[in-house]
């Protein structure tokens, strides 16, 4: 295990017992994620991509296998506040202002008042929401709400950012814009990002590593290291290199489905 | 006020129906009265008229029907009579400086209001405490909830005398305490149900989010569950305060109480003064309306303060 390994999974299995018998949500998952990587998990519904992310976050417990986050168990990492988590729905508290929502984790973690204020303004700046501190969530568009929820995950400076289809509920125009912003943010903060998505262009555009998964049982079928440069303008997506990677992802997804 | 017109329309229809109903309801008493005054009535004699339908009496004595609208002790008083009686026992007495006289409805209303507020406070606290227990403990969920539901199937009129007997056996002086208990008994249930729903309102992902912050149970209660339950709380408080008032009035009926709106209703019944019953009834309705409106206004104010979408 190299010094730079942040997340390491080996022989990971997770089986849910349901009334219709056991469901193999994750089967023999091997994966290592290094510091500063942007890793996307892509695959059809039921392939276990969200479940895997939740395992990393300590929100689900694997049935067998080992999983470490920053060299700790996921639960210990969760207690050490090693990561920020962004859900598909922004889930901002309607009774808190945007600043109040970003302050939520800081209050819970016991940061001082002045530290809170400083972090709130810094993270709002980071997601381009400065000036919206006093607005309530319902006064913001869906895209802005999701940006606020990313700011909330960034506020306490965890090294890892876990994102579960954060832009899944947004329209494509907003999504493109947020993808671009997310890359800027990643560049500036040098975080390790785990990103679950349904969208091939999104995965290819954002990631340094694309993990293709397939369902029944949920497993990793292919891990593609992206040859794309770190500098990625939006029109990168029309280049042959981009299309080549997208093609490989699509092939990987198809291969996972060949038997059914 | 856009919704004032429909409200006034409904009110006008109700008052209209009431006025129409006064004639058949009062025709017998009216004919007895005018006959005693020496007027000609068909058929003559109160006993003979007992077998004749009110409709025929009205047809045969059309000229005496208006007398039914101005009786001293009508079966059904007119809205105007009730209004006059209400004014006579409240505003007029207050103007004469006798607002706290035993004959003033302000005095009786105040007695009832006190018990209602005590019962409301007690019932609301019990309801909220019960809801917290139910949300946080599976055991409480399984054991408390069925009993809470059963408690509401017992008719309160059957339970009220028992509560009074028990509390007097325990040496509790006065009727305030048993009345407040009966009131709380009716009031805690809507609060309990509403708060259980409110405390469970946050989505699973909201709770997961707090878990990713490694928040304590108390933190997630104070920062998430409690604020999320506020809209539900107010809805149930409005139902609860009306129930508390009903509970107090029911509590005043079998206690032999001599003060309170419930006692006024009972005394009015025993002494055959329908006007007293009706004015006490309306005083209770007005009181309930005021209390609910007050809660409604504070709900708007607080939710607005909290920034919840109006």
XYZ file of C-alpha atoms in Angstrom:
570
model
C 0.000 0.000 0.000
C 1.575 3.220 -1.086
C 1.668 6.328 1.075
C -0.770 8.026 -1.212
C -3.526 5.425 -0.983
C -6.616 6.986 0.534
C -9.262 4.339 0.018
C -8.501 0.641 -0.324
C -11.058 -2.131 -0.772
C -10.305 -5.797 -1.209
C -12.590 -8.814 -1.402
C -15.439 -6.584 -0.377
C -18.857 -8.251 -0.228
C -22.179 -6.901 0.925
C -25.342 -8.961 0.993
C -28.722 -7.541 1.985
C -31.183 -10.026 3.435
C -34.598 -9.276 1.972
C -37.925 -11.086 2.004
C -37.187 -12.336 -1.504
C -33.880 -13.835 -0.395
C -30.377 -12.400 -0.258
C -29.384 -9.586 -2.621
C -25.704 -9.365 -3.542
C -25.238 -5.621 -3.599
C -21.449 -5.880 -3.788
C -19.433 -8.881 -4.849
C -15.619 -9.219 -4.611
C -14.871 -5.539 -5.001
C -11.185 -4.607 -5.308
C -10.224 -0.994 -5.675
C -7.661 1.496 -4.490
C -8.072 5.225 -4.755
C -5.031 7.461 -4.433
C -4.846 10.919 -2.981
C -6.070 13.621 -5.313
C -7.821 11.269 -7.720
C -11.241 11.996 -9.169
C -12.950 8.619 -9.372
C -16.343 8.122 -10.991
C -18.530 5.101 -10.419
C -20.804 4.412 -13.358
C -23.267 1.652 -14.073
C -26.975 0.852 -14.331
C -29.305 0.933 -11.330
C -28.614 -1.819 -8.834
C -24.928 -2.167 -9.721
C -23.919 -1.185 -6.200
C -22.224 2.123 -6.980
C -24.162 4.037 -4.352
C -23.824 1.140 -1.916
C -20.058 1.175 -2.367
C -19.939 4.910 -1.729
C -22.058 4.422 1.394
C -19.660 1.692 2.561
C -16.746 4.109 2.216
C -18.768 6.621 4.246
C -19.496 4.067 6.955
C -23.225 4.326 6.306
C -23.371 0.649 5.294
C -21.334 -2.176 6.755
C -19.796 -4.727 4.363
C -20.592 -8.373 5.041
C -16.999 -9.440 4.398
C -13.690 -8.153 3.058
C -11.587 -5.207 4.110
C -12.088 -1.542 3.447
C -9.902 1.236 4.758
C -10.268 4.979 4.495
C -7.129 6.972 5.345
C -5.829 3.716 6.817
C -8.749 3.482 9.246
C -11.987 1.545 9.224
C -14.759 3.496 7.471
C -16.522 3.953 10.802
C -13.412 5.394 12.448
C -12.916 7.626 9.407
C -16.502 8.804 9.724
C -15.915 9.665 13.377
C -12.713 11.457 12.387
C -14.800 13.433 9.870
C -12.567 12.323 7.039
C -15.010 13.076 4.253
C -17.802 15.355 3.115
C -20.837 13.683 1.581
C -23.117 15.190 -1.050
C -26.485 13.523 -1.647
C -28.528 13.491 -4.815
C -30.961 15.962 -3.291
C -29.438 19.064 -1.796
C -31.448 18.469 1.391
C -30.850 21.953 2.737
C -32.810 22.785 5.884
C -35.659 25.093 4.883
C -35.489 26.867 8.255
C -31.855 27.832 7.830
C -30.379 30.440 5.522
C -27.720 29.347 3.037
C -25.031 30.474 5.469
C -26.895 28.695 8.267
C -26.966 25.480 6.270
C -23.241 25.593 5.614
C -22.688 26.356 9.277
C -24.581 23.189 10.303
C -21.637 20.743 10.234
C -19.404 23.392 11.823
C -21.827 23.854 14.720
C -22.054 20.104 15.214
C -18.283 19.727 15.137
C -17.858 22.563 17.601
C -15.941 25.150 15.601
C -15.662 28.582 17.181
C -18.031 31.314 16.052
C -15.350 33.328 14.255
C -13.946 30.208 12.596
C -17.464 29.314 11.456
C -18.008 32.701 9.836
C -14.644 32.596 8.125
C -15.239 29.090 6.745
C -18.760 29.899 5.577
C -17.613 32.880 3.550
C -14.627 30.978 2.160
C -16.678 27.966 0.996
C -19.438 30.162 -0.413
C -16.757 31.881 -2.442
C -15.515 28.477 -3.581
C -18.895 27.448 -5.016
C -19.578 30.916 -6.396
C -22.435 31.709 -4.038
C -21.020 34.750 -2.280
C -23.801 37.247 -1.599
C -26.437 34.566 -1.030
C -25.678 34.057 2.689
C -28.970 35.450 3.912
C -31.211 33.776 1.312
C -33.364 30.811 2.206
C -33.095 27.608 0.150
C -36.490 28.070 -1.527
C -35.265 31.381 -2.917
C -32.518 29.585 -4.882
C -32.620 27.519 -8.072
C -31.993 23.773 -7.967
C -28.446 24.180 -9.238
C -27.639 26.825 -6.657
C -29.086 24.662 -3.899
C -26.849 21.792 -4.946
C -23.855 24.129 -4.949
C -24.773 25.167 -1.424
C -24.893 21.525 -0.396
C -21.415 21.022 -1.890
C -20.242 24.039 0.092
C -21.714 22.409 3.202
C -19.642 19.286 2.511
C -16.503 21.364 1.966
C -16.899 23.613 4.990
C -14.969 21.432 7.438
C -12.067 20.752 5.087
C -12.234 16.989 4.850
C -9.737 15.592 2.338
C -12.283 13.321 0.709
C -15.456 14.386 -1.044
C -18.043 11.678 -1.709
C -20.786 12.646 -4.145
C -23.815 10.465 -4.858
C -25.313 11.585 -8.186
C -25.162 15.192 -7.048
C -26.317 16.573 -10.400
C -28.745 13.764 -11.263
C -31.846 15.860 -10.676
C -30.640 18.889 -12.639
C -31.114 19.728 -16.289
C -28.255 19.293 -18.701
C -27.379 22.953 -19.145
C -27.004 23.502 -15.406
C -25.210 20.202 -15.152
C -22.537 21.178 -17.709
C -21.945 24.382 -15.838
C -21.656 22.643 -12.475
C -19.328 19.991 -13.924
C -16.981 22.705 -15.055
C -17.163 24.400 -11.672
C -16.558 21.110 -9.887
C -13.350 20.582 -11.873
C -12.144 24.047 -10.894
C -12.961 23.329 -7.322
C -11.131 19.999 -7.410
C -8.124 21.701 -8.920
C -8.056 24.370 -6.247
C -8.682 22.119 -3.252
C -6.808 18.990 -4.399
C -9.359 16.751 -2.746
C -9.907 13.089 -3.445
C -13.349 12.765 -4.992
C -15.627 9.743 -5.292
C -18.437 10.514 -7.686
C -21.443 8.336 -8.531
C -23.169 9.050 -11.829
C -25.460 7.666 -14.509
C -23.997 9.801 -17.235
C -21.125 8.653 -19.455
C -20.094 12.161 -20.632
C -20.132 13.405 -17.056
C -17.960 10.519 -15.860
C -15.458 10.911 -18.696
C -15.313 14.672 -18.461
C -14.661 14.759 -14.721
C -12.632 11.703 -13.831
C -9.068 10.604 -13.695
C -10.348 7.088 -13.098
C -13.653 5.594 -14.201
C -14.992 2.548 -12.401
C -17.516 0.671 -14.529
C -19.912 -1.474 -12.522
C -22.589 -3.987 -13.349
C -25.558 -5.424 -11.442
C -26.695 -8.836 -10.164
C -24.364 -9.252 -8.380
C -23.074 -5.689 -8.013
C -19.428 -5.744 -9.065
C -16.658 -3.828 -10.801
C -16.251 -4.921 -14.415
C -13.619 -2.462 -15.542
C -11.418 0.310 -14.227
C -10.406 2.847 -16.865
C -7.576 5.300 -16.204
C -8.344 8.398 -18.171
C -5.551 9.661 -20.440
C -7.199 13.084 -20.640
C -5.163 16.099 -19.453
C -5.904 17.729 -16.127
C -6.857 20.956 -17.852
C -10.344 20.321 -19.249
C -12.337 23.019 -21.027
C -15.951 22.112 -21.884
C -15.154 21.655 -25.590
C -12.766 18.870 -24.658
C -15.841 16.742 -25.060
C -15.743 17.030 -28.835
C -12.161 15.801 -29.156
C -11.348 12.282 -30.423
C -9.552 11.440 -27.156
C -12.661 12.172 -25.164
C -14.867 10.145 -27.508
C -12.386 7.290 -27.332
C -12.638 7.114 -23.526
C -16.429 7.435 -23.703
C -16.453 4.567 -26.172
C -14.440 2.381 -23.802
C -16.841 3.145 -20.954
C -19.801 2.298 -23.141
C -18.163 -0.956 -24.191
C -17.465 -1.775 -20.555
C -21.087 -1.152 -19.619
C -22.259 -3.351 -22.504
C -19.884 -6.157 -21.524
C -21.349 -6.175 -18.040
C -24.751 -6.765 -19.536
C -23.852 -9.355 -22.160
C -25.186 -12.322 -20.208
C -28.755 -11.104 -19.636
C -59.733 39.964 2.127
C -60.541 37.722 -0.818
C -62.068 34.943 1.268
C -64.384 37.189 3.263
C -67.244 36.979 0.754
C -67.608 33.156 0.784
C -67.431 33.144 4.584
C -70.118 35.817 4.851
C -72.277 33.974 2.308
C -72.181 30.791 4.353
C -72.898 32.782 7.500
C -75.907 34.440 5.846
C -77.277 31.062 4.738
C -76.883 29.640 8.256
C -78.600 32.626 9.867
C -81.378 32.364 7.264
C -81.974 28.677 8.044
C -81.935 29.508 11.743
C -84.584 32.223 11.349
C -86.783 29.870 9.298
C -86.436 27.153 11.941
C -87.545 29.477 14.740
C -91.170 29.513 13.505
C -91.924 25.757 13.714
C -89.757 25.322 16.805
C -91.583 28.017 18.768
C -95.118 27.829 17.406
C -96.547 25.770 20.311
C -95.030 28.006 22.995
C -96.137 31.076 21.028
C -99.763 29.862 20.731
C -99.877 29.006 24.458
C -98.648 32.496 25.287
C -101.060 34.411 23.041
C -103.974 32.176 24.170
C -103.192 33.049 27.788
C -103.247 36.679 26.662
C -106.860 36.191 25.470
C -106.326 35.694 21.755
C -108.275 33.266 19.568
C -106.269 30.115 18.724
C -107.268 27.120 16.535
C -107.623 24.545 18.008
C -108.103 25.926 21.485
C -106.312 24.426 24.470
C -102.674 23.446 24.878
C -103.525 19.759 25.417
C -105.560 19.436 22.222
C -102.812 21.070 20.194
C -100.330 18.422 21.313
C -101.616 16.014 18.647
C -101.588 18.568 15.835
C -98.462 18.914 13.721
C -96.518 22.172 13.920
C -97.082 22.731 10.195
C -100.859 22.643 10.544
C -100.696 24.906 13.602
C -98.659 27.397 11.608
C -101.117 27.266 8.689
C -104.191 27.671 10.910
C -102.703 30.435 13.095
C -100.614 32.335 10.579
C -101.260 35.666 12.367
C -99.752 34.336 15.639
C -96.553 32.839 14.151
C -94.574 36.131 14.524
C -95.145 35.895 18.290
C -92.677 32.981 18.250
C -89.900 35.439 17.416
C -90.326 37.490 20.591
C -90.765 34.969 23.410
C -89.174 35.270 26.830
C -88.441 31.559 27.035
C -88.343 30.289 23.466
C -87.528 26.725 22.474
C -85.184 28.205 19.918
C -84.185 31.837 20.364
C -83.514 33.947 17.292
C -79.929 34.981 16.493
C -80.849 38.538 17.456
C -82.112 37.404 20.867
C -78.932 35.408 21.454
C -76.853 38.389 20.393
C -78.738 40.676 22.781
C -78.389 38.236 25.666
C -74.701 37.817 24.902
C -74.198 41.581 24.934
C -76.273 41.972 28.071
C -74.103 39.446 29.954
C -70.758 40.644 28.638
C -70.208 44.076 27.138
C -73.115 45.825 28.866
C -72.018 44.488 32.272
C -68.442 45.427 31.624
C -69.545 48.975 30.788
C -71.322 49.124 34.133
C -68.135 47.907 35.808
C -69.614 44.545 36.741
C -67.524 42.375 34.393
C -66.594 40.011 37.238
C -70.102 39.601 38.588
C -71.332 36.013 38.907
C -73.894 36.742 36.205
C -71.348 37.912 33.695
C -70.204 35.560 30.969
C -66.830 37.277 31.066
C -66.374 35.890 34.571
C -67.507 32.405 33.554
C -65.462 32.549 30.384
C -62.379 33.457 32.422
C -62.935 30.476 34.740
C -63.231 28.178 31.726
C -60.265 29.770 29.977
C -58.029 29.202 32.989
C -58.782 25.494 33.141
C -58.462 25.263 29.376
C -55.010 26.821 29.385
C -53.818 24.615 32.251
C -55.193 21.565 30.480
C -53.653 22.718 27.213
C -50.248 23.204 28.798
C -50.427 19.832 30.533
C -51.788 18.013 27.462
C -49.287 19.590 25.100
C -46.350 18.709 27.352
C -47.586 15.136 27.692
C -48.173 14.902 23.951
C -44.714 16.183 23.062
C -42.996 14.032 25.698
C -44.928 10.978 24.502
C -44.046 11.704 20.875
C -40.350 11.985 21.700
C -40.503 8.678 23.569
C -42.319 7.013 20.675
C -39.908 8.312 18.035
C -36.786 7.383 19.967
C -37.819 4.124 21.576
C -39.219 1.143 19.755
C -40.577 -0.173 23.024
C -42.512 3.048 23.602
C -43.735 2.962 20.011
C -45.148 -0.538 20.499
C -46.545 0.026 23.978
C -47.637 3.686 24.170
C -49.320 4.223 20.827
C -52.073 1.572 21.161
C -52.988 2.920 24.598
C -53.051 6.458 23.309
C -55.551 5.384 20.666
C -57.649 3.380 23.143
C -57.717 6.358 25.498
C -59.570 8.359 22.869
C -62.257 5.722 22.321
C -63.525 6.094 25.899
C -66.353 8.644 26.013
C -65.122 11.594 28.028
C -68.543 12.090 29.671
C -68.151 8.635 31.236
C -64.618 9.319 32.381
C -65.083 12.865 33.675
C -67.058 11.977 36.866
C -64.473 9.319 37.743
C -61.624 11.786 37.463
C -63.522 14.192 39.717
C -64.267 11.489 42.308
C -60.677 10.274 42.316
C -59.194 13.741 42.628
C -61.535 14.646 45.514
C -60.618 11.342 47.222
C -56.975 12.306 46.889
C -57.818 15.496 48.691
C -57.459 17.900 45.780
C -59.349 21.065 46.628
C -61.457 22.869 44.099
C -62.523 21.876 40.637
C -59.682 23.461 38.712
C -57.397 20.425 38.820
C -59.855 17.726 37.679
C -61.145 20.054 34.974
C -57.613 20.652 33.710
C -56.936 16.899 33.741
C -60.041 16.163 31.688
C -59.087 18.957 29.342
C -55.534 17.600 29.001
C -56.933 14.130 28.384
C -58.665 15.347 25.224
C -55.891 17.683 24.193
C -52.764 15.509 24.376
C -53.801 13.113 21.623
C -53.730 15.414 18.574
C -50.440 16.845 19.813
C -48.978 13.354 20.257
C -50.026 12.198 16.796
C -48.924 15.425 15.111
C -45.553 15.475 16.843
C -44.822 11.827 16.060
C -45.416 12.653 12.432
C -43.404 15.866 12.691
C -40.403 14.314 14.431
C -40.386 11.571 11.819
C -40.683 14.071 8.958
C -36.941 14.300 8.105
C -35.965 12.071 5.190
C -33.546 9.203 5.677
C -30.863 11.070 3.732
C -31.168 13.965 6.192
C -30.422 11.599 9.053
C -27.589 10.014 7.059
C -26.110 13.452 6.519
C -25.982 14.060 10.257
C -24.413 10.642 10.660
C -21.624 11.666 8.286
C -20.948 14.575 10.659
C -20.891 12.090 13.543
C -23.609 14.158 15.246
C -24.882 13.030 18.645
C -28.499 12.009 19.173
C -29.185 15.249 21.020
C -27.690 17.311 18.200
C -29.789 15.602 15.554
C -32.862 16.110 17.728
C -32.238 19.808 18.314
C -30.924 20.693 14.879
C -33.061 18.495 12.653
C -36.046 16.714 14.172
C -37.304 19.510 16.385
C -37.274 22.328 13.815
C -38.691 19.981 11.188
C -41.638 19.238 13.468
C -42.665 22.859 14.079
C -45.239 23.119 11.257
C -46.794 19.856 12.448
C -46.758 21.073 16.041
C -48.807 24.159 15.258
C -51.368 22.240 13.259
C -51.899 19.906 16.201
C -51.869 22.746 18.725
C -54.824 24.304 16.928
C -56.769 21.058 17.125
C -55.517 20.565 20.682
C -56.669 23.899 22.092
C -60.186 23.394 20.710
C -60.222 19.913 22.263
C -58.959 21.352 25.551
C -61.838 23.823 25.639
C -64.386 21.089 24.929
C -62.748 19.015 27.663
C -63.042 21.818 30.194
C -66.708 22.440 29.382
C -67.487 18.720 29.617
C -65.565 18.703 32.889
C -67.802 21.480 34.204
C -71.028 19.635 33.443
C -71.050 16.754 35.944
C -69.053 18.448 38.682
C -71.830 20.488 40.133
C -69.674 23.474 39.337
C -71.425 26.808 39.590
C -68.987 28.794 37.546
C -67.624 28.271 34.061
C -69.342 28.198 30.686
C -70.203 24.498 31.082
C -71.926 25.252 34.378
C -73.893 28.052 32.697
C -75.105 25.621 30.057
C -76.166 23.081 32.693
C -77.872 25.711 34.881
C -79.640 27.182 31.857
C -80.974 23.716 31.102
C -82.126 23.050 34.664
C -83.861 26.417 35.023
C -85.450 26.348 31.558
C -83.691 29.458 30.288
C -82.645 28.595 26.728
C -81.266 32.083 26.209
C -78.652 31.433 28.904
C -77.706 28.116 27.266
C -77.378 29.641 23.850
C -75.388 32.633 24.957
C -73.015 30.414 26.964
C -72.693 28.183 23.892
C -71.811 31.139 21.715
C -69.418 32.505 24.288
C -67.631 29.130 24.204
C -67.542 29.181 20.401
C -66.167 32.718 20.343
C -63.552 31.775 22.931
C -62.486 28.765 20.854
C -62.343 30.931 17.755
C -60.139 33.477 19.505
C -57.767 30.822 20.823
C -57.394 29.115 17.443
C -56.893 32.462 15.702
C -54.225 33.401 18.237
C -52.351 30.149 17.554
C -52.782 30.632 13.822
C -51.219 34.072 14.013
C -48.293 32.853 16.107
C -47.793 29.991 13.662
C -47.527 32.443 10.778
C -45.213 34.661 12.768
C -42.898 31.874 13.904
C -42.727 30.033 10.570
C -42.025 33.353 8.918
C -39.273 34.039 11.433
C -37.818 30.607 10.742
C -37.799 31.426 7.043
C -40.054 28.536 6.095
C -41.756 29.061 2.763
C -45.107 30.733 3.447
